[in-house]
Amino acid sequence: MDPFSQLILTISVTSFFTFQWLFHRVSPWLSIRISTGFLGLSDKQKVEWNSRTVSTFHALLVGIFCLYIFFFDDAVNEDPVWGDPTLVKTNVAITTGYLISDLLLIFYYWKAIGDKFFVVHHLAALYAYYYVLGEGMLPYFANFRLLAEFSTPCVNQRWFFEVLGYPKSSRPNMANGVAMAVVFFMVRIAVMPVYYGRMYAVYGTEAFYLVPWGGRLAWICSSICLDVMNIMWMHKIARGCYKVLRSAQESKAPAPQENGKTD
């Protein structure tokens, strides 16, 4: 095994244990001090709370790393299929450690956070990341997909507000709902033309045909399936956001006055 591959393996293992530590130690300790409502949660809710706290930290960490690569990694941007994957591999290694850690927690706390969809999602992502970490291919597209993590903190915050009993019409909840809709649209929907434009640009080239069939399957088919789900989710988020904003506006509107008559 070459030194860089050993480094990537070390990063993945370190990431796994770090996220386990964040879940079991850091999140409970920090949550008690930030929110008094944490102590009033049930055991199952505390498990999900800690899971979502770790999820938010991971999303912000890899999301910021993704932005740096997107704007400043010229090798990856110039050659999206076979460009130097050093930084992307590092970021994907962090995510790989997180996904394995999260899978372990899902299975161990199945009654609290068990979800077949997340199991399938994590396994599919790990399959795709194999080609990035093992073969060094498709770094641009792997990095682009991780940009979607920026929508995760708002989604998690929505759950935090809900479990703490915040009304949907409360200002914090409404502000987070609008932010969630905007960010989700920006990082998952609005970027589709850019993503598929780069995919179309390399389709049929020599670099494309050097990608094995398994890699093409993980790249193209998973992208299409994921974006179909993203469109469906965006539709639900937009409808929910519209309903909350509309109900809040109607509750603030002055009641119509009745014109009485005197005899």
Short mmCIF file of C-alpha atoms in Angstrom, two decimals:
data_model
loop_
_atom_site.label_atom_id
_atom_site.label_comp_id
_atom_site.label_asym_id
_atom_site.label_seq_id
_atom_site.Cartn_x
_atom_site.Cartn_y
_atom_site.Cartn_z
CA MET A 1 0.00 0.00 0.00
CA ASP A 2 1.44 3.38 -1.01
CA PRO A 3 1.90 6.07 1.68
CA PHE A 4 -0.99 8.21 0.42
CA SER A 5 -3.41 5.26 0.51
CA GLN A 6 -2.28 4.57 4.09
CA LEU A 7 -2.97 8.22 4.90
CA ILE A 8 -6.49 8.01 3.43
CA LEU A 9 -7.18 4.84 5.42
CA THR A 10 -5.92 6.57 8.57
CA ILE A 11 -8.18 9.56 7.91
CA SER A 12 -11.21 7.28 7.46
CA VAL A 13 -10.51 5.36 10.66
CA THR A 14 -9.83 8.57 12.59
CA SER A 15 -13.04 10.05 11.20
CA PHE A 16 -15.00 6.99 12.36
CA PHE A 17 -13.76 7.20 15.95
CA THR A 18 -14.10 11.00 16.02
CA PHE A 19 -17.77 10.88 15.05
CA GLN A 20 -18.39 8.12 17.57
CA TRP A 21 -16.81 10.33 20.24
CA LEU A 22 -18.90 13.31 19.13
CA PHE A 23 -22.07 11.22 19.39
CA HIS A 24 -21.42 9.59 22.77
CA ARG A 25 -19.54 12.35 24.58
CA VAL A 26 -19.48 15.78 22.98
CA SER A 27 -23.09 16.12 21.84
CA PRO A 28 -24.71 15.19 25.20
CA TRP A 29 -22.27 17.42 27.12
CA LEU A 30 -22.77 20.38 24.78
CA SER A 31 -26.53 19.95 24.35
CA ILE A 32 -27.23 20.15 28.09
CA ARG A 33 -25.44 23.49 28.21
CA ILE A 34 -27.01 24.94 25.07
CA SER A 35 -30.62 23.78 25.45
CA THR A 36 -32.44 23.15 28.74
CA GLY A 37 -35.04 21.19 26.80
CA PHE A 38 -32.54 18.41 26.08
CA LEU A 39 -32.96 16.93 29.57
CA GLY A 40 -36.72 16.63 29.07
CA LEU A 41 -36.40 14.47 25.98
CA SER A 42 -37.04 10.74 25.97
CA ASP A 43 -34.15 8.31 25.52
CA LYS A 44 -35.07 7.75 21.87
CA GLN A 45 -35.25 11.48 21.21
CA LYS A 46 -31.84 11.99 22.84
CA VAL A 47 -30.36 9.35 20.53
CA GLU A 48 -31.77 11.10 17.47
CA TRP A 49 -30.75 14.50 18.84
CA ASN A 50 -27.12 13.37 19.20
CA SER A 51 -27.23 11.73 15.79
CA ARG A 52 -28.46 14.93 14.15
CA THR A 53 -25.91 17.03 16.04
CA VAL A 54 -23.12 14.89 14.63
CA SER A 55 -24.76 15.01 11.20
CA THR A 56 -24.78 18.82 11.29
CA PHE A 57 -21.10 18.97 12.26
CA HIS A 58 -20.16 16.57 9.44
CA ALA A 59 -22.22 18.53 6.90
CA LEU A 60 -20.57 21.85 7.76
CA LEU A 61 -17.07 20.34 7.82
CA VAL A 62 -17.20 18.58 4.45
CA GLY A 63 -19.36 21.31 2.90
CA ILE A 64 -16.77 24.01 3.57
CA PHE A 65 -14.03 21.68 2.29
CA CYS A 66 -16.11 21.10 -0.86
CA LEU A 67 -16.42 24.82 -1.53
CA TYR A 68 -12.66 25.24 -1.27
CA ILE A 69 -12.07 22.40 -3.75
CA PHE A 70 -14.78 23.72 -6.08
CA PHE A 71 -13.26 27.18 -6.31
CA PHE A 72 -9.52 26.59 -5.87
CA ASP A 73 -8.61 23.04 -6.95
CA ASP A 74 -7.66 23.67 -10.59
CA ALA A 75 -6.55 20.08 -11.26
CA VAL A 76 -10.00 18.69 -10.43
CA ASN A 77 -11.92 21.42 -12.20
CA GLU A 78 -9.88 21.12 -15.39
CA ASP A 79 -10.07 17.32 -15.53
CA PRO A 80 -13.30 16.25 -13.76
CA VAL A 81 -12.78 12.53 -14.43
CA TRP A 82 -9.07 11.93 -13.75
CA GLY A 83 -7.82 15.17 -12.16
CA ASP A 84 -5.56 14.98 -9.11
CA PRO A 85 -7.97 13.63 -6.44
CA THR A 86 -5.77 14.35 -3.39
CA LEU A 87 -8.04 16.89 -1.67
CA VAL A 88 -11.24 15.16 -2.80
CA LYS A 89 -9.99 11.84 -1.46
CA THR A 90 -9.28 13.47 1.89
CA ASN A 91 -12.79 14.90 2.06
CA VAL A 92 -14.41 11.66 0.90
CA ALA A 93 -12.35 9.74 3.48
CA ILE A 94 -13.83 11.95 6.22
CA THR A 95 -17.32 11.26 4.88
CA THR A 96 -16.61 7.53 4.60
CA GLY A 97 -15.68 7.40 8.27
CA TYR A 98 -18.86 9.30 9.13
CA LEU A 99 -21.09 7.01 7.04
CA ILE A 100 -19.70 3.85 8.61
CA SER A 101 -20.06 5.40 12.07
CA ASP A 102 -23.63 6.41 11.34
CA LEU A 103 -24.48 2.97 9.97
CA LEU A 104 -23.21 1.39 13.19
CA LEU A 105 -25.36 3.77 15.25
CA ILE A 106 -28.41 3.13 13.08
CA PHE A 107 -28.15 -0.63 13.56
CA TYR A 108 -27.37 -0.37 17.29
CA TYR A 109 -30.17 2.13 18.00
CA TRP A 110 -32.56 0.79 15.39
CA LYS A 111 -35.69 1.39 17.48
CA ALA A 112 -34.76 5.07 17.83
CA ILE A 113 -33.20 6.02 14.49
CA GLY A 114 -33.52 2.91 12.33
CA ASP A 115 -34.44 3.76 8.74
CA LYS A 116 -34.13 1.45 5.72
CA PHE A 117 -33.81 4.43 3.38
CA PHE A 118 -30.73 5.74 5.22
CA VAL A 119 -29.16 2.28 5.20
CA VAL A 120 -29.59 2.04 1.43
CA HIS A 121 -28.39 5.63 0.99
CA HIS A 122 -25.23 5.06 3.06
CA LEU A 123 -24.38 1.77 1.35
CA ALA A 124 -24.89 3.29 -2.11
CA ALA A 125 -22.68 6.25 -1.18
CA LEU A 126 -19.95 3.96 0.14
CA TYR A 127 -20.10 1.96 -3.10
CA ALA A 128 -19.64 5.13 -5.14
CA TYR A 129 -16.85 6.39 -2.89
CA TYR A 130 -14.92 3.18 -3.49
CA TYR A 131 -14.17 4.36 -7.01
CA VAL A 132 -12.97 7.71 -5.72
CA LEU A 133 -10.81 6.35 -2.90
CA GLY A 134 -9.68 3.15 -4.60
CA GLU A 135 -9.32 4.25 -8.21
CA GLY A 136 -9.00 8.04 -7.93
CA MET A 137 -11.65 8.63 -10.60
CA LEU A 138 -14.48 11.17 -10.91
CA PRO A 139 -13.15 13.57 -8.23
CA TYR A 140 -15.05 16.60 -9.55
CA PHE A 141 -18.40 14.83 -9.52
CA ALA A 142 -17.83 13.27 -6.09
CA ASN A 143 -16.97 16.67 -4.67
CA PHE A 144 -19.96 18.29 -6.40
CA ARG A 145 -22.32 15.79 -4.81
CA LEU A 146 -20.99 16.55 -1.34
CA LEU A 147 -22.03 20.20 -1.76
CA ALA A 148 -25.58 18.97 -1.07
CA GLU A 149 -24.56 18.54 2.57
CA PHE A 150 -25.08 22.27 3.09
CA SER A 151 -28.84 21.66 3.28
CA THR A 152 -28.46 19.18 6.16
CA PRO A 153 -28.07 21.67 9.06
CA CYS A 154 -31.39 23.38 8.28
CA VAL A 155 -33.17 20.02 7.98
CA ASN A 156 -31.77 18.96 11.35
CA GLN A 157 -32.63 22.30 12.92
CA ARG A 158 -36.23 21.85 11.83
CA TRP A 159 -36.34 18.61 13.83
CA PHE A 160 -34.70 20.29 16.84
CA PHE A 161 -37.37 23.02 16.87
CA GLU A 162 -40.13 20.45 16.49
CA VAL A 163 -38.97 18.22 19.36
CA LEU A 164 -38.48 21.26 21.61
CA GLY A 165 -42.08 22.29 21.01
CA TYR A 166 -41.56 25.40 18.90
CA PRO A 167 -44.78 26.27 16.99
CA LYS A 168 -44.45 26.11 13.23
CA SER A 169 -45.51 29.74 13.08
CA SER A 170 -42.76 30.88 15.48
CA ARG A 171 -40.16 33.22 14.03
CA PRO A 172 -37.17 30.89 14.55
CA ASN A 173 -39.04 28.02 12.90
CA MET A 174 -40.21 30.15 10.00
CA ALA A 175 -36.75 31.65 9.44
CA ASN A 176 -35.20 28.18 9.43
CA GLY A 177 -37.92 26.90 7.08
CA VAL A 178 -37.26 29.64 4.55
CA ALA A 179 -33.49 29.10 4.85
CA MET A 180 -33.97 25.36 4.38
CA ALA A 181 -36.01 25.86 1.21
CA VAL A 182 -33.53 28.38 -0.24
CA VAL A 183 -30.39 26.40 0.59
CA PHE A 184 -31.92 23.10 -0.52
CA PHE A 185 -32.83 24.66 -3.86
CA MET A 186 -29.40 26.22 -4.33
CA VAL A 187 -27.25 23.16 -3.53
CA ARG A 188 -29.49 20.41 -4.91
CA ILE A 189 -31.70 21.84 -7.66
CA ALA A 190 -30.15 24.99 -9.11
CA VAL A 191 -26.78 23.26 -9.57
CA MET A 192 -28.18 20.46 -11.74
CA PRO A 193 -27.50 22.23 -15.08
CA VAL A 194 -23.86 22.75 -14.07
CA TYR A 195 -23.45 19.16 -12.93
CA TYR A 196 -25.05 17.53 -15.95
CA GLY A 197 -23.39 20.03 -18.26
CA ARG A 198 -19.97 18.81 -17.08
CA MET A 199 -21.17 15.22 -17.35
CA TYR A 200 -22.30 15.79 -20.95
CA ALA A 201 -19.01 17.50 -21.79
CA VAL A 202 -16.96 14.42 -20.84
CA TYR A 203 -19.42 11.80 -22.12
CA GLY A 204 -17.91 9.83 -24.99
CA THR A 205 -14.39 11.15 -24.47
CA GLU A 206 -11.32 8.98 -23.93
CA ALA A 207 -11.38 9.85 -20.22
CA PHE A 208 -14.99 8.66 -20.01
CA TYR A 209 -14.25 5.27 -21.59
CA LEU A 210 -11.40 4.69 -19.15
CA VAL A 211 -13.97 4.60 -16.35
CA PRO A 212 -15.08 0.97 -15.75
CA TRP A 213 -18.75 0.03 -16.06
CA GLY A 214 -19.16 -0.18 -12.32
CA GLY A 215 -17.87 3.35 -11.97
CA ARG A 216 -20.20 4.64 -14.70
CA LEU A 217 -23.14 2.94 -12.99
CA ALA A 218 -22.27 4.49 -9.63
CA TRP A 219 -21.80 7.85 -11.32
CA ILE A 220 -24.64 8.23 -13.83
CA CYS A 221 -27.46 6.05 -12.48
CA SER A 222 -27.04 7.11 -8.87
CA SER A 223 -26.93 10.79 -9.92
CA ILE A 224 -30.20 10.51 -11.82
CA CYS A 225 -31.97 8.59 -9.04
CA LEU A 226 -30.73 11.01 -6.40
CA ASP A 227 -31.86 14.05 -8.36
CA VAL A 228 -35.31 12.58 -8.93
CA MET A 229 -35.61 12.29 -5.15
CA ASN A 230 -34.21 15.80 -4.72
CA ILE A 231 -36.91 17.21 -6.98
CA MET A 232 -39.60 15.35 -5.03
CA TRP A 233 -38.19 16.60 -1.72
CA MET A 234 -37.92 20.15 -3.06
CA HIS A 235 -41.59 20.04 -4.01
CA LYS A 236 -42.58 18.94 -0.49
CA ILE A 237 -40.32 21.50 1.17
CA ALA A 238 -41.64 24.33 -0.99
CA ARG A 239 -45.26 23.38 -0.30
CA GLY A 240 -44.65 23.13 3.43
CA CYS A 241 -42.83 26.46 3.50
CA TYR A 242 -45.61 28.14 1.53
CA LYS A 243 -48.32 26.79 3.84
CA VAL A 244 -46.53 27.95 6.99
CA LEU A 245 -45.83 31.42 5.60
CA ARG A 246 -49.39 31.77 4.37
CA SER A 247 -50.94 30.68 7.67
CA ALA A 248 -48.66 33.07 9.56
CA GLN A 249 -49.66 35.93 7.26
CA GLU A 250 -53.36 35.14 7.66
CA SER A 251 -53.04 35.04 11.46
CA LYS A 252 -51.55 38.53 11.43
CA ALA A 253 -54.17 40.01 9.13
CA PRO A 254 -56.75 42.17 10.95
CA ALA A 255 -60.19 40.63 11.33
CA PRO A 256 -62.85 42.19 9.06
CA GLN A 257 -65.12 44.62 10.85
CA GLU A 258 -68.85 44.22 10.60
CA ASN A 259 -70.90 47.27 9.71
CA GLY A 260 -73.79 47.36 12.15
CA LYS A 261 -77.15 49.10 11.44
CA THR A 262 -79.20 51.13 13.87
CA ASP A 263 -82.93 51.46 13.65
#
